[in-house]
Structure formats: structure tokens, C-alpha cells
PDB file of C-alpha atoms in Angstrom:
ATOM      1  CA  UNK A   1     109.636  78.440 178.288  1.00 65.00           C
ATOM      2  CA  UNK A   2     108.012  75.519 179.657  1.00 75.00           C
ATOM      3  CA  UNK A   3     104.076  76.078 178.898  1.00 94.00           C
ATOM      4  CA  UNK A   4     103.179  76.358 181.927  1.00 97.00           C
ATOM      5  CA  UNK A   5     103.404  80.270 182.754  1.00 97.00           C
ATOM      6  CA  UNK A   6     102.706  81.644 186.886  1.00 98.00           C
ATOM      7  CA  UNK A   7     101.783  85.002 187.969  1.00 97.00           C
ATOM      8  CA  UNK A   8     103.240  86.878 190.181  1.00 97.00           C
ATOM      9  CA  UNK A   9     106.490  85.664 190.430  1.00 96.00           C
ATOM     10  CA  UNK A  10     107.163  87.159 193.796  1.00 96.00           C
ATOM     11  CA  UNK A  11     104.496  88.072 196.339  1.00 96.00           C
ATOM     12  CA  UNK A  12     104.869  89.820 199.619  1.00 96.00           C
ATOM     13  CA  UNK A  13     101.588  90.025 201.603  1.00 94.00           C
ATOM     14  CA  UNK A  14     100.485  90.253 205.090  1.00 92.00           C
ATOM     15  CA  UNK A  15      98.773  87.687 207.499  1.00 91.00           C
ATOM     16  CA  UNK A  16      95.443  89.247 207.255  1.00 89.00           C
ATOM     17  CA  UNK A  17      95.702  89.987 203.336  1.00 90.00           C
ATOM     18  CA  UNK A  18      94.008  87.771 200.131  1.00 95.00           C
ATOM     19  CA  UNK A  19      95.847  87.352 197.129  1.00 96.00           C
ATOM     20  CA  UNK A  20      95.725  84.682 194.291  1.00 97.00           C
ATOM     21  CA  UNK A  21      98.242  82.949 192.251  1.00 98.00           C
ATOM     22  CA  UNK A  22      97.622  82.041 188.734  1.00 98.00           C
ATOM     23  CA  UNK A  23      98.690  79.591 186.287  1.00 98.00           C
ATOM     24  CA  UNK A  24      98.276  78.742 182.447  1.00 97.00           C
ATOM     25  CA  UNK A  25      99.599  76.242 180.596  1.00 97.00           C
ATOM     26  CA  UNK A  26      99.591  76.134 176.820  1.00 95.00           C
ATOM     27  CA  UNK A  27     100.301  72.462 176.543  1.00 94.00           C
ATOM     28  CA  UNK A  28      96.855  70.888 175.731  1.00 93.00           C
ATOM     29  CA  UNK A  29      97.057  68.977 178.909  1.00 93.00           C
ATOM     30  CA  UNK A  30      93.981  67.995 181.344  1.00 90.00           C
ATOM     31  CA  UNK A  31      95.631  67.707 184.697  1.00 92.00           C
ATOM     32  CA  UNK A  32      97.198  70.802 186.907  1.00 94.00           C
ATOM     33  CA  UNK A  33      98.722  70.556 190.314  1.00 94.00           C
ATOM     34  CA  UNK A  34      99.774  73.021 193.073  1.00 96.00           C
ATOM     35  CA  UNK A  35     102.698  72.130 194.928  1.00 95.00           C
ATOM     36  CA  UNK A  36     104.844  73.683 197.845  1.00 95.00           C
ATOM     37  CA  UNK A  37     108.257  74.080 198.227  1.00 94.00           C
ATOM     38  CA  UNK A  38     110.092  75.185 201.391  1.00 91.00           C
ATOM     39  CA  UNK A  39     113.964  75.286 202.117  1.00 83.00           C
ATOM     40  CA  UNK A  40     115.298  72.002 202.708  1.00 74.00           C
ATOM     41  CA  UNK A  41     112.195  69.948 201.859  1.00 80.00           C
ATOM     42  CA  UNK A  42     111.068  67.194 199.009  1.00 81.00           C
ATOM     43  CA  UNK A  43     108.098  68.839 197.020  1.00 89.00           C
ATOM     44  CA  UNK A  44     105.264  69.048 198.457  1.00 90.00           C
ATOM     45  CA  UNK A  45     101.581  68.154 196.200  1.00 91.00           C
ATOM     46  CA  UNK A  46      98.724  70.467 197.650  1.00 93.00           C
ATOM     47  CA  UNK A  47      95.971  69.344 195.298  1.00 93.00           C
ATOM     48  CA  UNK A  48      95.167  68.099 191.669  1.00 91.00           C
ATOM     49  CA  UNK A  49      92.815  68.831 189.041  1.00 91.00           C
ATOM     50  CA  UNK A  50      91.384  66.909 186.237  1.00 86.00           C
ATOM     51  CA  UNK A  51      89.118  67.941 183.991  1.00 80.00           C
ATOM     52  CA  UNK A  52      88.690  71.115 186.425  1.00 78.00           C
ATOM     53  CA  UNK A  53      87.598  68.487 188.873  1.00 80.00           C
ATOM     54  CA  UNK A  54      89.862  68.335 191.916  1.00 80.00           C
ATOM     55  CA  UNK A  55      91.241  64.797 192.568  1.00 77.00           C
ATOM     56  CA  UNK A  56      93.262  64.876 195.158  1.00 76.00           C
ATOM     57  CA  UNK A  57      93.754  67.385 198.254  1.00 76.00           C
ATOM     58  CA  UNK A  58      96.452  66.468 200.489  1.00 76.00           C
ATOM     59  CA  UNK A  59      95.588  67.663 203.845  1.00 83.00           C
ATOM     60  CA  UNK A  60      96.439  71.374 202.662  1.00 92.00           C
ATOM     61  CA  UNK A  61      94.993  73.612 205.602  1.00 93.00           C
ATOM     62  CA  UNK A  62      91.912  75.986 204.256  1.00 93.00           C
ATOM     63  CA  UNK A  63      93.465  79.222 204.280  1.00 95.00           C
ATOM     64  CA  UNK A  64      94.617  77.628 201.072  1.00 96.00           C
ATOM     65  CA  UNK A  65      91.997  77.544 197.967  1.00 95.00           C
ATOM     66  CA  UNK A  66      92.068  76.163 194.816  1.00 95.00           C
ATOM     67  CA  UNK A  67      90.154  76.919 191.636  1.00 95.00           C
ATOM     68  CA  UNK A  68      90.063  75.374 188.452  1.00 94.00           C
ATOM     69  CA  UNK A  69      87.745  77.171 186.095  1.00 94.00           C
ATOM     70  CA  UNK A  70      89.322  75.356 182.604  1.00 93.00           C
ATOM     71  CA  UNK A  71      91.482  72.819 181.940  1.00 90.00           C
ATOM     72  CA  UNK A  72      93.978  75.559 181.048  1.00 95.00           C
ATOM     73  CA  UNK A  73      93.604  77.386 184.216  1.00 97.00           C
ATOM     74  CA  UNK A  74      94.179  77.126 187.601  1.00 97.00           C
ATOM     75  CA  UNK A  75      94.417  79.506 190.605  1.00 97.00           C
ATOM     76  CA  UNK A  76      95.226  79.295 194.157  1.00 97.00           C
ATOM     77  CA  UNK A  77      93.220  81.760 196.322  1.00 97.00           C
ATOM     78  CA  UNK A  78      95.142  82.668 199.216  1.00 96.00           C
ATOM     79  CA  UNK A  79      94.107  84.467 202.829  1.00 94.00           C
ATOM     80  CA  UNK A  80      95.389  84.631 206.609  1.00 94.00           C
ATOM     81  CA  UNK A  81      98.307  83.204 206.061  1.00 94.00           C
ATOM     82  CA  UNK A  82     101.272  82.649 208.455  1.00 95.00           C
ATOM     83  CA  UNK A  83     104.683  83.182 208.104  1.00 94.00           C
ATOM     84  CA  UNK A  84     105.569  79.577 207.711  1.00 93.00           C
ATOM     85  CA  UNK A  85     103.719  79.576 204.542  1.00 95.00           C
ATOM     86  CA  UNK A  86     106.084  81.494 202.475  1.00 96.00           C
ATOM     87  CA  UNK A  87     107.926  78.952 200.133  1.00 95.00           C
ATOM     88  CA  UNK A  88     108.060  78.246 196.141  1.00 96.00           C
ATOM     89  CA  UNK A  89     104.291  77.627 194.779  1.00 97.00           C
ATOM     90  CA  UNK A  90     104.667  75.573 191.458  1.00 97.00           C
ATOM     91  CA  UNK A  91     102.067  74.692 189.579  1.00 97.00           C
ATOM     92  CA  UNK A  92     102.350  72.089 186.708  1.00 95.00           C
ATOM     93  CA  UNK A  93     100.389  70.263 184.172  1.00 94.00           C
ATOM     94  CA  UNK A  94     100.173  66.849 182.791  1.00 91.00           C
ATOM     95  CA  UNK A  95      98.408  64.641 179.941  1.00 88.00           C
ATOM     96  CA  UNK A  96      96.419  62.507 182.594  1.00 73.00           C
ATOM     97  CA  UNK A  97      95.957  62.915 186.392  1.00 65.00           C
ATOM     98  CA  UNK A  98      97.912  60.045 187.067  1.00 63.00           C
ATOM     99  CA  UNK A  99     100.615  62.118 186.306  1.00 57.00           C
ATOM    100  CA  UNK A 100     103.197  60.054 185.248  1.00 70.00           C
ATOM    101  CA  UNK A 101     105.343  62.896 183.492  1.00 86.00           C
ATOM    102  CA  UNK A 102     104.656  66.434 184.375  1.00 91.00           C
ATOM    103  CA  UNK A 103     105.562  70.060 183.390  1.00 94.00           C
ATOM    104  CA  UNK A 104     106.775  72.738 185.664  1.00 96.00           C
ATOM    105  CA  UNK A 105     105.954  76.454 185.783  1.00 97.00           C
ATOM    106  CA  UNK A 106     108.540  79.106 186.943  1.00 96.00           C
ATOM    107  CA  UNK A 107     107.011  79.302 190.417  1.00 96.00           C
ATOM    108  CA  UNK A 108     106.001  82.033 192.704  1.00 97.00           C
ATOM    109  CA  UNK A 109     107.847  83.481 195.172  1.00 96.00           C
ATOM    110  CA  UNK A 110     105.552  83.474 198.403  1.00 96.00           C
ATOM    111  CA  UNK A 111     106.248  85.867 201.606  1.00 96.00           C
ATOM    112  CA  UNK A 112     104.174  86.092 204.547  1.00 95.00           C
ATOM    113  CA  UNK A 113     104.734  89.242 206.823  1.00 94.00           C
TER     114      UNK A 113
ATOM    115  CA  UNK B   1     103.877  57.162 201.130  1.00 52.00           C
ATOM    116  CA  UNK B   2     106.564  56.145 198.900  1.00 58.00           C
ATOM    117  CA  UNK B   3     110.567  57.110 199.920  1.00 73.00           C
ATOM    118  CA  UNK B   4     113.108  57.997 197.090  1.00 88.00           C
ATOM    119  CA  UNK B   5     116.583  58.110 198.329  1.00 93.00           C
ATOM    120  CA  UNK B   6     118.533  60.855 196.284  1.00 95.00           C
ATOM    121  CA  UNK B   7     122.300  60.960 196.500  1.00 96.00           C
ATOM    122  CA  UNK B   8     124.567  62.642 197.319  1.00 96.00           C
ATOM    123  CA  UNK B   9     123.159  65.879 198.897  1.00 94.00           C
ATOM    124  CA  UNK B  10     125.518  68.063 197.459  1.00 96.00           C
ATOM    125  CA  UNK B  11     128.555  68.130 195.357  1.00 96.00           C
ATOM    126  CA  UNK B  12     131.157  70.157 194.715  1.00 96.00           C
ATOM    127  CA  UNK B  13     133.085  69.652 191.610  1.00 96.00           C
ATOM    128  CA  UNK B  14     135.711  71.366 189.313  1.00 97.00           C
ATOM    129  CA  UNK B  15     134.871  72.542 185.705  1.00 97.00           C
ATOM    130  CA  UNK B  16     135.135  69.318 183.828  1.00 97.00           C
ATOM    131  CA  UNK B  17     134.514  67.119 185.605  1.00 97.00           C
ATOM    132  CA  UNK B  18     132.023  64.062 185.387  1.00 97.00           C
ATOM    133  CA  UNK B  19     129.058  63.714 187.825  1.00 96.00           C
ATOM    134  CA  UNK B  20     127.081  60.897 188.850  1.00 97.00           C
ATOM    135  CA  UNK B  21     124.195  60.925 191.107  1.00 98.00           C
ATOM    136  CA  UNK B  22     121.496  58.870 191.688  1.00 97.00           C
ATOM    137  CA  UNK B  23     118.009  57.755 193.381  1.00 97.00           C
ATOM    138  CA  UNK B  24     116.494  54.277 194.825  1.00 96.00           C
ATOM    139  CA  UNK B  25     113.356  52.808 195.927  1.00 94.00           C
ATOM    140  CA  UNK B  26     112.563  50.206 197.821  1.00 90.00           C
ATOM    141  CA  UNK B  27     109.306  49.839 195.571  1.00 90.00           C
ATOM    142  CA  UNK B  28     109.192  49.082 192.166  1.00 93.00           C
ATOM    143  CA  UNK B  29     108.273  52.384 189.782  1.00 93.00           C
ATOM    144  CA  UNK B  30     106.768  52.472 186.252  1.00 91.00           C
ATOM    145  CA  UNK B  31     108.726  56.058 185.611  1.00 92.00           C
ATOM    146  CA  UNK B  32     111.607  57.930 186.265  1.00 95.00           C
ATOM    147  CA  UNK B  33     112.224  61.391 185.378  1.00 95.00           C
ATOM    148  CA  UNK B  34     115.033  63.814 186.332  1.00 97.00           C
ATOM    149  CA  UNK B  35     114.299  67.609 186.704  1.00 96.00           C
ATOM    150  CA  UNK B  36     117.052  70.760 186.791  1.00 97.00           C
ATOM    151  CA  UNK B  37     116.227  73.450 189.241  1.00 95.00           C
ATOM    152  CA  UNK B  38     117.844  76.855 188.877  1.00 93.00           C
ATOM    153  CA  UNK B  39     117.685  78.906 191.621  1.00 86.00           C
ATOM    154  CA  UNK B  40     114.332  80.988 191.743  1.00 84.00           C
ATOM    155  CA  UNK B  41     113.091  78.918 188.808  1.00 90.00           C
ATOM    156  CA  UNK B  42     110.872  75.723 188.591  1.00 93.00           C
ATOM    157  CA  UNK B  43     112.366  72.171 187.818  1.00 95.00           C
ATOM    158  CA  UNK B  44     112.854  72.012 184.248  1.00 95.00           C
ATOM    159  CA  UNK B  45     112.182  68.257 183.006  1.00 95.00           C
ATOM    160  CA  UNK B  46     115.374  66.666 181.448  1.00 96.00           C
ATOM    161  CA  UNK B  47     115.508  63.332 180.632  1.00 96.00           C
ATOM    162  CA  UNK B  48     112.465  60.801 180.862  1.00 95.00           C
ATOM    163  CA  UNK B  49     112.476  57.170 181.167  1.00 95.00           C
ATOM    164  CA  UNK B  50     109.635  55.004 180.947  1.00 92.00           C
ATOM    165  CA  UNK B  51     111.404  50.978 180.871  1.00 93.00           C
ATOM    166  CA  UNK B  52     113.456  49.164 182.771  1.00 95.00           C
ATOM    167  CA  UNK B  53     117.150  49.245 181.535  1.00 96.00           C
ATOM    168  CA  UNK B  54     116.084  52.379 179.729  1.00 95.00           C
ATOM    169  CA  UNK B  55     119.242  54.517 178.699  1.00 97.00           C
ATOM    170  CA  UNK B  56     118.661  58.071 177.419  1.00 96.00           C
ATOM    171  CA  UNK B  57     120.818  60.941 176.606  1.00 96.00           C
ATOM    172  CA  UNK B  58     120.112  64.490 176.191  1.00 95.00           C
ATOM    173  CA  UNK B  59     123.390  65.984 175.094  1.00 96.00           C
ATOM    174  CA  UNK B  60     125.946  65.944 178.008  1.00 97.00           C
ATOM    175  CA  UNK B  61     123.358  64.113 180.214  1.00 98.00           C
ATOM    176  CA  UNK B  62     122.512  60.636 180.489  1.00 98.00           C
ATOM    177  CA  UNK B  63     120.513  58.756 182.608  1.00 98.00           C
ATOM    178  CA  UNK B  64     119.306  55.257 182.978  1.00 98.00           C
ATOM    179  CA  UNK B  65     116.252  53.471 184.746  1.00 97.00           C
ATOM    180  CA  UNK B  66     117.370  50.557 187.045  1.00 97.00           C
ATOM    181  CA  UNK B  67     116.878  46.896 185.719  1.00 96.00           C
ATOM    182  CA  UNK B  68     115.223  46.172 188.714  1.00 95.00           C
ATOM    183  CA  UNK B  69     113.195  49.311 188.673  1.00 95.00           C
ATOM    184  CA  UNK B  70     114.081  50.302 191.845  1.00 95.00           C
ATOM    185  CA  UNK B  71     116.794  52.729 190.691  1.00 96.00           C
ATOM    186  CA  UNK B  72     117.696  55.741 188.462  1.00 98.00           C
ATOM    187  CA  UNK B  73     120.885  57.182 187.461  1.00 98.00           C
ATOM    188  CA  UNK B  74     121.534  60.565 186.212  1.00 98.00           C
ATOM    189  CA  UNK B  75     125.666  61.622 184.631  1.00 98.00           C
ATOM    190  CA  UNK B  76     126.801  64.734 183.600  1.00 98.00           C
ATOM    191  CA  UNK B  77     130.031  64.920 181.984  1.00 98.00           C
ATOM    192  CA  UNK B  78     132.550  67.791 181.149  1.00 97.00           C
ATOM    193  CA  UNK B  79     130.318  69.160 183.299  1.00 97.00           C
ATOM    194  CA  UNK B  80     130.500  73.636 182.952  1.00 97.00           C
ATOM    195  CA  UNK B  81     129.033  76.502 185.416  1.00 95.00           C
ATOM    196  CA  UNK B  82     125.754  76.444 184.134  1.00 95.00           C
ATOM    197  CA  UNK B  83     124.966  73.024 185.326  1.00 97.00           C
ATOM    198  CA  UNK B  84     124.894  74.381 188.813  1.00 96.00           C
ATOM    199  CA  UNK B  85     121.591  73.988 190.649  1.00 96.00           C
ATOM    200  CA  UNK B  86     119.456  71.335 192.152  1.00 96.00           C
ATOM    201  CA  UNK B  87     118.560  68.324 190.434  1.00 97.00           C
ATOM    202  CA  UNK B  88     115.875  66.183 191.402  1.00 95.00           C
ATOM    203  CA  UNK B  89     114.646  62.364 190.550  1.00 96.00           C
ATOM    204  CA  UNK B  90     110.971  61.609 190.751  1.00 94.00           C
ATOM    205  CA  UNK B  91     109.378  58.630 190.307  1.00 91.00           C
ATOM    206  CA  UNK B  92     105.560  56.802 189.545  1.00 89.00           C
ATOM    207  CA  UNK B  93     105.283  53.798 191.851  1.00 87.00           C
ATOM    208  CA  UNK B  94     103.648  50.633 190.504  1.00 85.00           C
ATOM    209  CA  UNK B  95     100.717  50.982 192.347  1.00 79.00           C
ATOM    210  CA  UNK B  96      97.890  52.062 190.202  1.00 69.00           C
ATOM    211  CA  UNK B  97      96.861  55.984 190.938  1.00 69.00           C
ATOM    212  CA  UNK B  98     100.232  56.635 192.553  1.00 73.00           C
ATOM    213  CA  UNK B  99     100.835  60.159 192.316  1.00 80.00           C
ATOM    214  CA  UNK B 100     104.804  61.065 191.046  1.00 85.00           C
ATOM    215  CA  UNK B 101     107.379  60.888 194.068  1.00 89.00           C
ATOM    216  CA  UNK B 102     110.478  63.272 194.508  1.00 91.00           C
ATOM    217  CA  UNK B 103     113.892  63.049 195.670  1.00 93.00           C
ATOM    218  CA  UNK B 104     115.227  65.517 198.094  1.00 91.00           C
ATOM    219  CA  UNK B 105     117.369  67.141 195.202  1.00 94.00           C
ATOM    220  CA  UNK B 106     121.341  67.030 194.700  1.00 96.00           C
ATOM    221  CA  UNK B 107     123.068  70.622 195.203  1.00 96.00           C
ATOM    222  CA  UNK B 108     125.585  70.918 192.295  1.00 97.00           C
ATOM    223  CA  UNK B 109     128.440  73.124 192.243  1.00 97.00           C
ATOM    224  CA  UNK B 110     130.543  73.148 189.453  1.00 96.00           C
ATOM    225  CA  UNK B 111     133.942  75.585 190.180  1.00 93.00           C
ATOM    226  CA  UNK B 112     135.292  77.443 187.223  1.00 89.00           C
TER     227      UNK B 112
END
């Protein structure tokens, strides 16, 4: 148990589908990321929140969507995706947007059919 | 962006063993951290280090950040199956607002 908790582990959807992921972290922290990782591949950072303000967006195409409603909360709206998007979605959480030691959740599992 | 050179790849070792691995920069970094990735899980934080020359143990691990700060080391000893899975190194360059860079992860195997 880490604090930082994801729903759904594993999600199968199809190219013209929407789905969300969530995350929650119980850790009293003020920063959340979303990042992507694919077989074979350093981790990827999609975006950062602080104080439910987004920070930082790196390049991540639109189909991807954040939201950050709370600092406990964050959620990554997803629609028309392509295959190549299925990977490991983590989301973590830190004391400070600069980031300098963050927490992990369990991930989730991402397939695009 | 930053570079973090992570090594070895992958290793293969018997039960019992030591293992070393470890990560350079060719900037200077404020923080090192080392992460344990079972498969299907997140990283799991393991050891932090926060100054130079910094050595910290968390039972069977121990890891070090690099008097030049440049450098991270991570040992296992008497190493046992569960410490199979990917472990990475990440790192917060010097550079004021630099975001935490990660290490292409070293594949352990640890044979029974």
C-alpha cells in the first residue's frame, strides 16, 4: 500500500470508446502526475498538477485529458485511442511540484483494440 | 533533457548472491532515489538520498549518492527470489524546476 490507489487496474477498450482512469492518494500531498510506460522504455511524464493547477504538459497528444478536481484527485479522461497507446498509466503524488521524491500508484493496465 | 545511464540491463544471478548496479549523469543532481518494480505493479520507492556521499540502508539494500553527484549506487546482498523485478534510479537535476529523471531500469533475476 503505497497511498496512492488507481482504478481500473486493467482496461480493454476500443479505438472509438471513452473511458477514464482515476487516482487517489491519501498522502496529504499537493502535486499528482500521469506518466506512461511502454515495453522497453524510460518513464514517460504526461502532465503535472499542483494545487489542481496543471504545470506541466509534455507534448501528450489530445486524445489524452487530464483533470484535477482536488488535490487528492486526479483523472485521466481517455477517447480515440490507438493501439500504440496501450502501456502502464501510473499516476503518483508528491509534497511539492518540483517533485523531488515521489510516490507511485499500482498502475493501470491500458489496451487499445 | 537530462540522460541517466542505468547499468547493467539485466542480470541474472544465483540465490545468494550480491548485486550491484548503478546509474550516472553527466549533470550534477540534488536527489537520487531507487524504485522496485514488480511485474504488473508500480515502482515502489526504496531507498532515498538527498547528499552527496549519502549512504543509506534499508535492510538488505544499500545505496549511496556519488561524491561528485553525478552517480548512484544501489547493492543487494544475499540477494532471494523475491528481489526479482525491475529496478530503476531517478534523479532531480540541479537546475531549478527540473522535473525527476529515470533510468531505463535493471532486469533482475535471482535463480533459486
Amino acid at each position: 500500500e503505497t497511498g496512492v490507489t488507481q482504478t481500473p487496474r486493467h482496461l480493454v477498450m476500443g479505438m472509438t470508446n471513452k473511458k477514464s482512469l482515476k487516482c487517489e492518494q491519501h498522502l496529504g500531498h499537493n502535486a499528482m502526475y500521469w506518466y506512461k510506460q511502454s515495453a522497453k522504455k524510460p518513464l514517460e511524464l504526461m502532465f503535472v498538477y499542483s494545487l489542481e493547477e496543471r504545470v506541466e504538459n509534455n507534448s501528450v497528444p489530445s486524445r489524452f485529458s487530464p483533470e484535477c478536481p482536488n488535490s487528492s484527485h486526479l483523472f485521466l479522461h481517455l477517447h480515440t485511442l490507438q493501439p500504440e497507446d496501450s502501456a502502464l498509466y501510473l499516476c503518483a503524488s508528491s509534497t511539492g511540484y518540483s517533485g523531488n521524491t515521489i510516490y507511485f500508484g499500482e498502475g493501470s493496465w491500458l489496451t487499445v483494440v | 533533457g537530462q540522460q541517466l545511464n542505468q547499468s547493467p540491463q539485466s542480470m541474472f544471478i544465483q540465490e545468494g548472491e550480491d548485486v550491484s548496479m548503478n546509474c550516472t549523469s553527466s549533470s550534477i543532481f540534488n536527489t537520487w532515489l531507487w524504485y522496485k518494480q514488480d511485474p504488473g505493479e508500480g515502482p515502489v520507492l526504496l531507498i532515498a538520498l538527498y547528499k552527496a556521499g549519502e549512504l543509506t540502508s534499508n535492510g538488505r539494500l544499500t545505496a549511496q549518492f556519488g561524491i561528485t553527484r553525478k552517480d548512484s549506487f544501489l547493492n543487494i546482498s544475499a540477494s532471494i527470489p523475491s528481489d526479482v523485478g525491475i529496478y530503476f534510479c531517478a534523479g532531480q537535476p540541479e537546475t531549478s524546476g527540473s522535473r525527476l529523471t529515470f533510468g531505463e531500469g535493471t532486469q533482475l533475476t535471482v535463480n533459486p
